Tab-separated table of C-alpha atoms in Angstrom:
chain	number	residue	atom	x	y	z
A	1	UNK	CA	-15.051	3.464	14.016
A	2	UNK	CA	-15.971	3.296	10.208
A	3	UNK	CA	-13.550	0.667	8.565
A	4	UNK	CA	-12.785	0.248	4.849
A	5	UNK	CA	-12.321	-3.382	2.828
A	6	UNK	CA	-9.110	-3.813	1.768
A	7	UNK	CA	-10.847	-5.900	-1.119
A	8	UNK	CA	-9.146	-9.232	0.385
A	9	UNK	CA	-11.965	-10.673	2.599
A	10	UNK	CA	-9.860	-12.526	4.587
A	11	UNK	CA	-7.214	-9.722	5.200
A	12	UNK	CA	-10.967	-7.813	6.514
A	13	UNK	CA	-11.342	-10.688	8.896
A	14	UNK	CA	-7.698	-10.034	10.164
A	15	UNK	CA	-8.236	-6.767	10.437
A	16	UNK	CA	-12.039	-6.866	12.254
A	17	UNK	CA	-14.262	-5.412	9.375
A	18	UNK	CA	-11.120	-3.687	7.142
A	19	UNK	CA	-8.753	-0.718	7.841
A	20	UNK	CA	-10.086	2.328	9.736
A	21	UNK	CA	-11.461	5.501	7.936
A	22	UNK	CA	-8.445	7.661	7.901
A	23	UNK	CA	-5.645	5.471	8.590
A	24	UNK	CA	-2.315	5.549	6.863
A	25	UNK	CA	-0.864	2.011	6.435
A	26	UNK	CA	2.196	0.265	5.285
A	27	UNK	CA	2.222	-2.692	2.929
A	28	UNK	CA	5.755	-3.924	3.046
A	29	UNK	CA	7.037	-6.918	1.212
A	30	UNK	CA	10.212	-8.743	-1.079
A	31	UNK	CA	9.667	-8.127	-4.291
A	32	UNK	CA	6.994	-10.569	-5.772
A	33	UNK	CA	4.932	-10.890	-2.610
A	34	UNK	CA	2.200	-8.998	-4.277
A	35	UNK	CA	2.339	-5.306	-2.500
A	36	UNK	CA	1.106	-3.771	-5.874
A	37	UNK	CA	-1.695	-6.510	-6.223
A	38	UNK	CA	-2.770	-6.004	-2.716
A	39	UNK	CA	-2.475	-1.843	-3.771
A	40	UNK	CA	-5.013	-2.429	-6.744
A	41	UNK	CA	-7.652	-4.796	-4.821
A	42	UNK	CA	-7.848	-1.857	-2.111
A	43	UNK	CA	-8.727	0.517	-5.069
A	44	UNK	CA	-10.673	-1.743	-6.751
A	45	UNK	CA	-12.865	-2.132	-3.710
A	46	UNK	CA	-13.333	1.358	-3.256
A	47	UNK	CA	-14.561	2.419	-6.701
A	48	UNK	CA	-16.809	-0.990	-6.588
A	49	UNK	CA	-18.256	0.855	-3.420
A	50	UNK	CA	-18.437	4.539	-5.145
A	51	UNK	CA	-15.759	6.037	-3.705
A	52	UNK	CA	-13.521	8.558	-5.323
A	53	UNK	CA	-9.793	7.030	-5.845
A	54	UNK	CA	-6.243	8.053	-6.656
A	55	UNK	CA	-3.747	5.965	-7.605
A	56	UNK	CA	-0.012	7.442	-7.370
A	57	UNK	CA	2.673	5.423	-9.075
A	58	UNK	CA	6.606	6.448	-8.689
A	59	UNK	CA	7.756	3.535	-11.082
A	60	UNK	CA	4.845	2.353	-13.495
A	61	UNK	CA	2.557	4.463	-16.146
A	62	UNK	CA	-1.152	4.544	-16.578
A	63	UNK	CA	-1.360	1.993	-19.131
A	64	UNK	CA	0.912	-0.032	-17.106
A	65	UNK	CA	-1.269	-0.001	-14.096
A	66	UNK	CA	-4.390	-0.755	-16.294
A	67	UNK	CA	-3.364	-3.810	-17.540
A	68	UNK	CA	-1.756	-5.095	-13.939
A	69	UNK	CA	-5.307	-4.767	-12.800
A	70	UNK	CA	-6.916	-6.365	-15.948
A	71	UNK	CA	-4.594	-9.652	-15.141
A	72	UNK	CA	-6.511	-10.020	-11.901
A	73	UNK	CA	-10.145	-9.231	-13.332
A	74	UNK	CA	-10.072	-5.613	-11.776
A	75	UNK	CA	-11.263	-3.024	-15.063
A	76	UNK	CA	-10.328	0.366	-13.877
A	77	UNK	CA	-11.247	1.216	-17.210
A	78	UNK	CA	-14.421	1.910	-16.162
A	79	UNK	CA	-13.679	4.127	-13.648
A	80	UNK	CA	-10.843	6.323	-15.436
A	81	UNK	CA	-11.624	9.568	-15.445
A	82	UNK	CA	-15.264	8.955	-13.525
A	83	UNK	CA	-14.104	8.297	-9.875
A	84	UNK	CA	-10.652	6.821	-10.423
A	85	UNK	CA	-7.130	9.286	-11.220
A	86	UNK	CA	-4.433	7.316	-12.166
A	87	UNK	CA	-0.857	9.878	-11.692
A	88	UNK	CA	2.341	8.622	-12.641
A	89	UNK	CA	4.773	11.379	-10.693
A	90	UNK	CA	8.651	11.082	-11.744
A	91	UNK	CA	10.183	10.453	-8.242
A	92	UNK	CA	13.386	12.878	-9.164
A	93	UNK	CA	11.066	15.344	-10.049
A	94	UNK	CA	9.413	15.250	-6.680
A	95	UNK	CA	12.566	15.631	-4.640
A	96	UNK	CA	13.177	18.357	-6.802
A	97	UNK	CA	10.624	20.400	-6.256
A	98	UNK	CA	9.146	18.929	-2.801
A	99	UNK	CA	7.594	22.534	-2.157
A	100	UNK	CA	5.462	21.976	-5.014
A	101	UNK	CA	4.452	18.772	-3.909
A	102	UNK	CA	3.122	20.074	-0.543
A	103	UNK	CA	0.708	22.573	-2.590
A	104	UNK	CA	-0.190	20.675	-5.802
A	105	UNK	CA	-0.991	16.905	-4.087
A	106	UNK	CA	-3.304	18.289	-1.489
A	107	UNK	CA	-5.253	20.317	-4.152
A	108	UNK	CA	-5.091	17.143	-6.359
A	109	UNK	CA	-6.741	15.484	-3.631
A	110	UNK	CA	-9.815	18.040	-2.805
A	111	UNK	CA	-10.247	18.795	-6.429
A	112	UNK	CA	-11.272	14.791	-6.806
A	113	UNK	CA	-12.569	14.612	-3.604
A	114	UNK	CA	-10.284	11.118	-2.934
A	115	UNK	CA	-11.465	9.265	-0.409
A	116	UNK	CA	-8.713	5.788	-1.183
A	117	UNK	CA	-5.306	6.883	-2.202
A	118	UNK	CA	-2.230	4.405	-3.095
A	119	UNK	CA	1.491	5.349	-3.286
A	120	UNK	CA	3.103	2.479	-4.913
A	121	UNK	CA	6.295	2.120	-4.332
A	122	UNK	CA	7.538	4.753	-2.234
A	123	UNK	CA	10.687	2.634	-2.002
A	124	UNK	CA	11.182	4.266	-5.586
A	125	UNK	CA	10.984	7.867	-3.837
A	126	UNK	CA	12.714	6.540	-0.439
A	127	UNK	CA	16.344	6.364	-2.619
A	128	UNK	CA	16.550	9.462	-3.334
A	129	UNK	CA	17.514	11.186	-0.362
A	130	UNK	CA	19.925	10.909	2.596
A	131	UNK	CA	18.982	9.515	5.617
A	132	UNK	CA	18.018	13.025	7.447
A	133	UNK	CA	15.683	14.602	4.443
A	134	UNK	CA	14.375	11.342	3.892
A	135	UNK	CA	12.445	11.750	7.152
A	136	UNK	CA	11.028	14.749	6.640
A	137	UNK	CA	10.189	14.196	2.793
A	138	UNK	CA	7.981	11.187	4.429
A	139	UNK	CA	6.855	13.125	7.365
A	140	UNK	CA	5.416	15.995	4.606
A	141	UNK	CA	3.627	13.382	2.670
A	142	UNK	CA	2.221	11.817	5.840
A	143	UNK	CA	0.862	15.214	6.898
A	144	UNK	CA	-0.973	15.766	3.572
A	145	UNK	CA	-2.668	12.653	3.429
A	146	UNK	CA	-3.717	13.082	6.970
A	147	UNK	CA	-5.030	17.018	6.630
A	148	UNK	CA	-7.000	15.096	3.393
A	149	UNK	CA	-8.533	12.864	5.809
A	150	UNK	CA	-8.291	10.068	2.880
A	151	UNK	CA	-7.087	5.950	3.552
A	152	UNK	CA	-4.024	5.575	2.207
A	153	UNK	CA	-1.702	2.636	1.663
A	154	UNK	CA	2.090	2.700	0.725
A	155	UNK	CA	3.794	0.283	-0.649
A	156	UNK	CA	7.309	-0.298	0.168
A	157	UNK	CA	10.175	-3.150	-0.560
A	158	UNK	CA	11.103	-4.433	2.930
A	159	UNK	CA	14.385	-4.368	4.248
A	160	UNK	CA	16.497	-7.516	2.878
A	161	UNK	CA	17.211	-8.580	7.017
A	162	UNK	CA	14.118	-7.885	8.572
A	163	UNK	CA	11.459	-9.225	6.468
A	164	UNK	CA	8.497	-6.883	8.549
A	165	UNK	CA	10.867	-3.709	8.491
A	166	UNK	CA	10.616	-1.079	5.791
A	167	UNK	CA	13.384	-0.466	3.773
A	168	UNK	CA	14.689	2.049	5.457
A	169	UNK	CA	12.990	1.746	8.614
A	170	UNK	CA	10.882	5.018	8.533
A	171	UNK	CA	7.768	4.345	7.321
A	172	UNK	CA	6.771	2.471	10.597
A	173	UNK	CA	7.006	5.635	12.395
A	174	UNK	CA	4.627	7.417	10.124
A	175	UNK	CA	1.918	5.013	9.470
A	176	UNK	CA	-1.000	3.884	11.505
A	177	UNK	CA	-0.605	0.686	10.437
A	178	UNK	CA	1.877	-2.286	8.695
A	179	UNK	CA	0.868	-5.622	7.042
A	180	UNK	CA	3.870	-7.334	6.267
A	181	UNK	CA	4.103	-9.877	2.825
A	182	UNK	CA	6.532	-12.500	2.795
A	183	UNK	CA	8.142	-15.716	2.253
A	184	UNK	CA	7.914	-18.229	4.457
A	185	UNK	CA	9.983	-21.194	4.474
A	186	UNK	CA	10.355	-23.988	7.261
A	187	UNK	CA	13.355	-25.546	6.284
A	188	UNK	CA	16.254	-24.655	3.825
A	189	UNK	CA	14.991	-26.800	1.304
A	190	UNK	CA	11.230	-26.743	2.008
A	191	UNK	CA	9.089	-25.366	-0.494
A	192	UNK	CA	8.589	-21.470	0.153
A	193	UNK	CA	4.885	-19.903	1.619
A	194	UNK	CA	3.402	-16.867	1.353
A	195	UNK	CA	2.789	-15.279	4.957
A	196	UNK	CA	0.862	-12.694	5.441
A	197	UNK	CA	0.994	-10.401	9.521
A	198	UNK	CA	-0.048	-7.180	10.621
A	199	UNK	CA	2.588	-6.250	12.523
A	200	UNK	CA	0.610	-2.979	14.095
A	201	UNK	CA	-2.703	-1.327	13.373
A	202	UNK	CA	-3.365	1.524	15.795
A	203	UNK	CA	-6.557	1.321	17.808
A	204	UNK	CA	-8.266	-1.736	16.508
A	205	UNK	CA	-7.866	-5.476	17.388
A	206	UNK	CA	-6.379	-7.505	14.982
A	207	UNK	CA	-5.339	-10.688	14.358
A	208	UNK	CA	-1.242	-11.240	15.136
A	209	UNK	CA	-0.665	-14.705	13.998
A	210	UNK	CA	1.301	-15.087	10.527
A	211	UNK	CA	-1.460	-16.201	7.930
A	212	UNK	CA	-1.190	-18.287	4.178
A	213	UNK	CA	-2.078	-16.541	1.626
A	214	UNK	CA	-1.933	-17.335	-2.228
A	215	UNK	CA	-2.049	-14.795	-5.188
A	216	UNK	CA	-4.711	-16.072	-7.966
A	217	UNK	CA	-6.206	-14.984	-11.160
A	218	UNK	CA	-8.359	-12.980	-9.112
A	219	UNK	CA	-5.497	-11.377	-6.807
A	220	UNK	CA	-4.739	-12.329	-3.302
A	221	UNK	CA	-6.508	-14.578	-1.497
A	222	UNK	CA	-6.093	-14.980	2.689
A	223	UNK	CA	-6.549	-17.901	4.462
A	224	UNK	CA	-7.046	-16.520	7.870
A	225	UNK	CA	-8.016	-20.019	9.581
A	226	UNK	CA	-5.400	-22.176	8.555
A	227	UNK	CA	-1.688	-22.158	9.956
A	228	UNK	CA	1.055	-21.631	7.950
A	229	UNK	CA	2.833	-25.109	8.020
């Protein structure tokens, strides 16, 4: 099975060599935890490596996006408009017209030939619908990205209880696989730690133990060999 980096080497060693070709996976986290940073470093790697890569923002614009990346070192620069499309899409506009969607995102897809694709944050999207459309608004968007064949990741605030739960508690459903971001903190006045699990990652093996992890001048950084306290 063909596995892409997720550009965090020690996220790859979680994961066995990276995510699987194809795959559709879940990045949930509080806010802060670094889902978009983890987002741009699985991009980044990709155009490093040649491939073809979208970027799909419901809350932030191009420029935005460009300089997010520039904090960590990443230039997309480069890559704008060679094998990198940036697309800002106004999530009311998308519930709006979610038959458009289903014809304009695939060809947007094969037109670029994508091969890496980010949503980021589809938490953005998620609010915009009751509980019964928002299922099949997701289940739509999963079915593109699958008959594209491209890796995708999704970003998506977790739910404010369970700290490895999506939002709404759909996404899980729909994905192949969820790494969960969080804060860890032994005691109620202990200083707070950045965890890092993958709760699920259909058929690979994976680490399941909750790793450090820090986020640096250069993006996130894994340690998958120490323990978290």
């Amino acid at each position: 099975m063909e596995k892409l980096s997720t550009g965090v080497e020690g996220l790859d060693r979680m994961l066995e060599g990276g995510i699987p070709k194809g795959h559709i996976v879940t990045v949930v986290g509080a806010y802060g935890t670094g889902k978009t940073t983890l987002a741009l470093q699985f991009i980044y790697a990709g155009l490093k490596n040649g491939e073809n890569c979208m970027y799909i923002s419901f809350d932030e614009d191009e420029e935005s996006i460009l300089q997010d990346a520039e904090s960590f070192g990443m230039n997309f620069r480069d890559y704008l408009g060679k094998n990198l499309e940036i697309v800002k899409l106004e999530a009311i506009e998308v519930k709006e017209s979610l038959r458009k969607i289903k014809s304009d995102l695939p060809t947007m897809i094969y037109n670029s030939n994508v091969q890496r694709i980010v949503l980021d944050s589809i938490s953005v999207f998620e609010t915009l619908f009751d509980e019964a459309e928002r299922w099949r608004a997701l289940a739509t968007l999963r079915d593109i990205l699958k008959k594209a064949g491209v890796t995708a990741i999704i970003t998506s605030e977790a739910d404010k209880s369970i700290p490895t739960a999506s939002k709404y508690g759909i996404l899980e459903y729909i994905s192949d696989g969820v790494i969960c971001l969080k804060f860890v903190r032994r005691g109620e006045f202990e200083e707070t730690t950045l965890g890092i699990e993958i709760v699920k990652m259909r058929r690979v093996r994976h680490s399941r133990k909750v790793r450090p992890y820090a986020i640096t001048e250069n993006g996130i950084v894994v340690y998958e060999e120490a323990e978290i306290f």
